[in-house]
Coordinates of N, CA, C and O in Angstrom, one line a residue:
X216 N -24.5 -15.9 64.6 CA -23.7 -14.8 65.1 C -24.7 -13.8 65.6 O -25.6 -13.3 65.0
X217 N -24.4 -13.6 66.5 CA -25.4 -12.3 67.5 C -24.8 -10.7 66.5 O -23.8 -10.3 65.8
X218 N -26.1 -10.1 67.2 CA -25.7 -8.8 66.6 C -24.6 -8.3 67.1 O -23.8 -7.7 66.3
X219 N -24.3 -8.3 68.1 CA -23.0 -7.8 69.2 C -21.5 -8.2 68.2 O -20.7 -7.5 67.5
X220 N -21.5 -9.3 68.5 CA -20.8 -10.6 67.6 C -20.2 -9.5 66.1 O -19.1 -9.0 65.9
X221 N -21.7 -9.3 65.2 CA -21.5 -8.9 64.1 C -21.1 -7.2 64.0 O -20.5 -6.6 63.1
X222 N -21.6 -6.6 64.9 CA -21.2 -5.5 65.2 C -19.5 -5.2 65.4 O -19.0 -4.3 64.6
X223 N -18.8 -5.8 66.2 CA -17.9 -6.4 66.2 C -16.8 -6.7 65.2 O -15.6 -6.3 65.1
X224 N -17.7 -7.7 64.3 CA -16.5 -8.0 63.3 C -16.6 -7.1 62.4 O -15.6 -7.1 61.7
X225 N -17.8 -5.6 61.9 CA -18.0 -4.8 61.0 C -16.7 -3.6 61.9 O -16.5 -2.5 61.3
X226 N -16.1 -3.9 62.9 CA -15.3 -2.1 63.3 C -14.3 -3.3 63.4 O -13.5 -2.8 64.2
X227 N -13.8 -4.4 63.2 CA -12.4 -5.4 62.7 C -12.4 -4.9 61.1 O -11.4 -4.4 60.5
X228 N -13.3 -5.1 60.5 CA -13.6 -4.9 59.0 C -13.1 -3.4 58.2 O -12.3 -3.3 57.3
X229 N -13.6 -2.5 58.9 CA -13.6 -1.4 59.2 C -12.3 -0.7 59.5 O -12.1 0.4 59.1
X230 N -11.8 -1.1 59.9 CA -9.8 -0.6 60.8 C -9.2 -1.5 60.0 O -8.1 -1.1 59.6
X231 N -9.5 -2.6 59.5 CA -8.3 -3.2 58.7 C -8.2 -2.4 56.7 O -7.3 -2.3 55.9
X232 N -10.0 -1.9 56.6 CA -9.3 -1.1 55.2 C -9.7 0.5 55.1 O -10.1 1.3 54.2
X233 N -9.4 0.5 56.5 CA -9.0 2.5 56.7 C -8.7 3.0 55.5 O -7.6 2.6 54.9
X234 N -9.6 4.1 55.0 CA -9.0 4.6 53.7 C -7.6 5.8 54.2 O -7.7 6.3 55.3
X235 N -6.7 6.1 53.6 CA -5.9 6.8 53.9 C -6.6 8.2 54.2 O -6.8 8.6 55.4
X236 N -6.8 8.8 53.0 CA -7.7 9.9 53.4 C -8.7 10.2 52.7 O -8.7 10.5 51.5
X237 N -10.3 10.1 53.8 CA -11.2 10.2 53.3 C -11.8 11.5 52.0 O -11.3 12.6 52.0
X238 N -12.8 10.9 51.2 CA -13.1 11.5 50.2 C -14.2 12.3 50.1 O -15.3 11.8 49.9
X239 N -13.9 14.0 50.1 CA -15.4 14.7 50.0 C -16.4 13.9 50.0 O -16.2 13.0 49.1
X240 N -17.4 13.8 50.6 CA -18.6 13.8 50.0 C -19.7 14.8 49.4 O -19.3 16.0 49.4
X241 N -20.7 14.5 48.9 CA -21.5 15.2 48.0 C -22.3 15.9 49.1 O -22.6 15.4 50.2
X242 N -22.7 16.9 48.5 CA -23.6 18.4 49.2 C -24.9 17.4 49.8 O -25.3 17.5 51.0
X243 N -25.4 16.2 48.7 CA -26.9 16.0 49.5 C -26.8 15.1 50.4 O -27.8 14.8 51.1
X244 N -25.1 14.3 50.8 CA -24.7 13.4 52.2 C -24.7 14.4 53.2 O -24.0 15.4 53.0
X245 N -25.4 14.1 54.3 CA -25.6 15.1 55.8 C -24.0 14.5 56.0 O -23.3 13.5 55.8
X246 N -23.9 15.7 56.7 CA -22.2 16.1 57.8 C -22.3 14.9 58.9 O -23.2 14.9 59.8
X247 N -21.3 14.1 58.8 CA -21.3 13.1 59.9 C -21.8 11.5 58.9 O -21.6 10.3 59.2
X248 N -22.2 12.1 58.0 CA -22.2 10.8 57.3 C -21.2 10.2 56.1 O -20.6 11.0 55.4
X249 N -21.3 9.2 55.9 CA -20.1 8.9 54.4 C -21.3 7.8 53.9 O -22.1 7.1 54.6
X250 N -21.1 8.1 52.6 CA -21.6 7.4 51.6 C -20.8 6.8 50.7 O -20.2 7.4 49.8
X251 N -20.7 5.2 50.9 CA -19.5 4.4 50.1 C -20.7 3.3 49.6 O -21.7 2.8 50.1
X252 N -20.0 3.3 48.2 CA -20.2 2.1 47.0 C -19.1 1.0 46.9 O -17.9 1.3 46.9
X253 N -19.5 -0.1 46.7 CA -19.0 -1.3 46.3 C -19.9 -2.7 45.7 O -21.0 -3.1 45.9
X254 N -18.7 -3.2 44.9 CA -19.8 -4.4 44.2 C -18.8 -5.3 44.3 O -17.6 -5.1 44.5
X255 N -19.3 -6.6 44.2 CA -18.4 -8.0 44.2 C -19.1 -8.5 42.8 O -20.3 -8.4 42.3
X256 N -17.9 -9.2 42.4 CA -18.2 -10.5 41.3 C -18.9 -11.4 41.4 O -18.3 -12.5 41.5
X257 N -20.0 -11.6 41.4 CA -20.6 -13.4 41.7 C -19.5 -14.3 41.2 O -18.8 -14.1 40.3
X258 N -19.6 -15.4 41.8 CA -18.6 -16.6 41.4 C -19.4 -17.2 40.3 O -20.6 -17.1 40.2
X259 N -18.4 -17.9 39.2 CA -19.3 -19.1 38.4 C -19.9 -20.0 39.4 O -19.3 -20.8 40.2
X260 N -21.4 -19.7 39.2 CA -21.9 -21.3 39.6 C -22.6 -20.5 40.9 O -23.2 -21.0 41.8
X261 N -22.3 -19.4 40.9 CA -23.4 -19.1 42.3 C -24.5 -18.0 42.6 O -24.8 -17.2 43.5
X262 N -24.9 -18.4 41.3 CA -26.3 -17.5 41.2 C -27.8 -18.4 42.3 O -28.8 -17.8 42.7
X263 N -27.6 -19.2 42.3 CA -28.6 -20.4 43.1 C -28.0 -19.8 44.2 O -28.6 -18.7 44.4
X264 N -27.1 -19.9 44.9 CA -27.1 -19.6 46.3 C -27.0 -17.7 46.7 O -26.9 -17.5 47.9
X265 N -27.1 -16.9 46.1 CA -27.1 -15.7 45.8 C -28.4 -15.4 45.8 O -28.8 -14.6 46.6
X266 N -29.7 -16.1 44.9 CA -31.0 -16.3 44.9 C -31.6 -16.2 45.9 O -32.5 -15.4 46.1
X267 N -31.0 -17.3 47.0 CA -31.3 -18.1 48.1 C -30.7 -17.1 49.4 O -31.2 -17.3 50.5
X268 N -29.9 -16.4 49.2 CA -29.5 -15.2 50.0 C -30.2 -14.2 50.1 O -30.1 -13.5 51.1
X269 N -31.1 -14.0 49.3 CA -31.8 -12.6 48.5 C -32.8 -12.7 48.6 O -33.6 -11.7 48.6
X270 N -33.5 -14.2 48.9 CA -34.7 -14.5 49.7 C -35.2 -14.5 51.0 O -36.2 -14.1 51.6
X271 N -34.0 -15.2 51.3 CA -33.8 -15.0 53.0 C -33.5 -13.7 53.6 O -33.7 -13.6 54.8
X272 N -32.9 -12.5 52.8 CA -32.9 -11.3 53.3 C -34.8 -11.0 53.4 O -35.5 -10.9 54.4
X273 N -35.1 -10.9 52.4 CA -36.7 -10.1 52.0 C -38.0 -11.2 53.3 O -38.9 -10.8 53.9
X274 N -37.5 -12.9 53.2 CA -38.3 -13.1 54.5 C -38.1 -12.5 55.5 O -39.0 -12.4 56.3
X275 N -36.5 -11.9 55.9 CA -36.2 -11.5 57.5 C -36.4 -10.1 57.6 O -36.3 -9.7 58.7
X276 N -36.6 -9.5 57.0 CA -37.0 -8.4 56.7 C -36.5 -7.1 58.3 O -35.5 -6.4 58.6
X277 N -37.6 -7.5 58.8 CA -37.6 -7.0 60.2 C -35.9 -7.8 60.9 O -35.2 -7.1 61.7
X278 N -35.7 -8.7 60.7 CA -34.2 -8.9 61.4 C -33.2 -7.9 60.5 O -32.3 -7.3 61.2
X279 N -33.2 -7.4 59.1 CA -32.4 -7.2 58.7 C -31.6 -5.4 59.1 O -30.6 -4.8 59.2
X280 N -33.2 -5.1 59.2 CA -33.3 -3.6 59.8 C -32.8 -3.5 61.4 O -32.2 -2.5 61.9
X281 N -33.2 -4.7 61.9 CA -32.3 -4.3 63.3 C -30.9 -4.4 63.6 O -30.3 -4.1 64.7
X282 N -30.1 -4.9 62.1 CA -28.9 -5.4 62.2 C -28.1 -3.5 61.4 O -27.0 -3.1 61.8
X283 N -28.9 -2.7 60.5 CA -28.3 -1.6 60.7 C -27.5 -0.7 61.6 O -26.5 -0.1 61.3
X284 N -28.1 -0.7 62.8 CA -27.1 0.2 63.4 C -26.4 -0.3 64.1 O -25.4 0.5 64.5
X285 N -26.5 -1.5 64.5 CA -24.8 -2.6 64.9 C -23.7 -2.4 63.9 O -22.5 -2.7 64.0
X286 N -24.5 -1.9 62.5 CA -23.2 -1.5 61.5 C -22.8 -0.4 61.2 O -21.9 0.1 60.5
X287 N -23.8 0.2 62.2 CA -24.1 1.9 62.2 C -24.4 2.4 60.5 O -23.6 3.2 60.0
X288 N -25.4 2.0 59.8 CA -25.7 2.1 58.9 C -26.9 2.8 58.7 O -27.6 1.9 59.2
X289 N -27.6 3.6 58.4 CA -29.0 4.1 57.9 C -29.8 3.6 56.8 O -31.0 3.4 56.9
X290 N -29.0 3.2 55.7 CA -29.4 2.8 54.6 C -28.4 1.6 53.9 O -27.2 1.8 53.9
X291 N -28.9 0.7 53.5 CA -28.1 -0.4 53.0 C -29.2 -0.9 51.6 O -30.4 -1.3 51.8
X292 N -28.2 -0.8 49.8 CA -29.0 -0.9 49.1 C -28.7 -2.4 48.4 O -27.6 -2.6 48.8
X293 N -29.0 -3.5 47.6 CA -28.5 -4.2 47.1 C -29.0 -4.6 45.7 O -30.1 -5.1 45.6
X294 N -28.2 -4.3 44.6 CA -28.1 -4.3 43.1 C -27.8 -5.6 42.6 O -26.9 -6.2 43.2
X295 N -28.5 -6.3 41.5 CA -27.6 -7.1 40.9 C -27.6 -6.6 39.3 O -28.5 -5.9 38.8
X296 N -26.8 -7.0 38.8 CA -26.2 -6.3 37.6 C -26.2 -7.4 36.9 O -26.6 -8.2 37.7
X297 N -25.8 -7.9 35.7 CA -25.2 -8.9 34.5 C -25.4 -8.1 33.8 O -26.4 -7.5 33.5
X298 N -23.5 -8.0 33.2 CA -22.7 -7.7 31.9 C -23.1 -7.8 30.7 O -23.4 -8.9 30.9
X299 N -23.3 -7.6 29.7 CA -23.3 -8.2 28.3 C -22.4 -9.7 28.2 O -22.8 -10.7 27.7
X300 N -21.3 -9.5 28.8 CA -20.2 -10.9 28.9 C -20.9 -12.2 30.0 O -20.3 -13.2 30.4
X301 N -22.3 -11.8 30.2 CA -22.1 -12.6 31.2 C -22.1 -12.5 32.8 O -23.0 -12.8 33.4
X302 N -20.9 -11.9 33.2 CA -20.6 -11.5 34.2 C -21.6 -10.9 35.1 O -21.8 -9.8 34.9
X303 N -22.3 -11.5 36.1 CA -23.1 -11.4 37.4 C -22.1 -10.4 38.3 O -20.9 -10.6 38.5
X304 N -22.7 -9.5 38.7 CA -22.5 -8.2 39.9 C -23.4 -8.2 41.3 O -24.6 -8.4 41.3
X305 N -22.9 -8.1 42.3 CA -23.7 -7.7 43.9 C -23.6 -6.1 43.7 O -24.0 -5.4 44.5

């Protein structure tokens, strides 16, 4: 998928979960920007391919930075978490 392409489907992404009405941000977010959090569940069974995602981001390194502002992003962070239960976090 071309950056154009992915650019693209992030303002499809984007318009389909319009928040109703956006939420203050904090004093140290500059004016003109939003700062949103989110995490997903890992599936059972897909910590190997999540691995394998997480490697291929850190080889592409330089691709990954040019794909920010096709998403109009500045900063993009990624966490993995496990629960006490278990439970795998993005």
């Amino acid at each position: 998928m071309s950056a154009a392409d992915r650019a693209d489907r992030v303002d499809e992404v984007t318009a389909e979960r319009a928040d109703p009405a956006p939420l203050a941000m904090p004093p140290s977010v500059p004016p003109g920007m939003r700062l949103e959090l989110s995490r997903a569940r890992l599936l059972p069974g897909a910590q190997q391919e999540t691995d394998r995602w997480m490697d291929m981001l850190h080889e592409r390194y330089d691709e990954c930075l040019d794909t920010l502002s096709a998403e109009r992003m500045a900063f993009e962070a990624t966490f993995r978490h496990t629960d006490t239960d278990g439970t795998e976090w993005l």
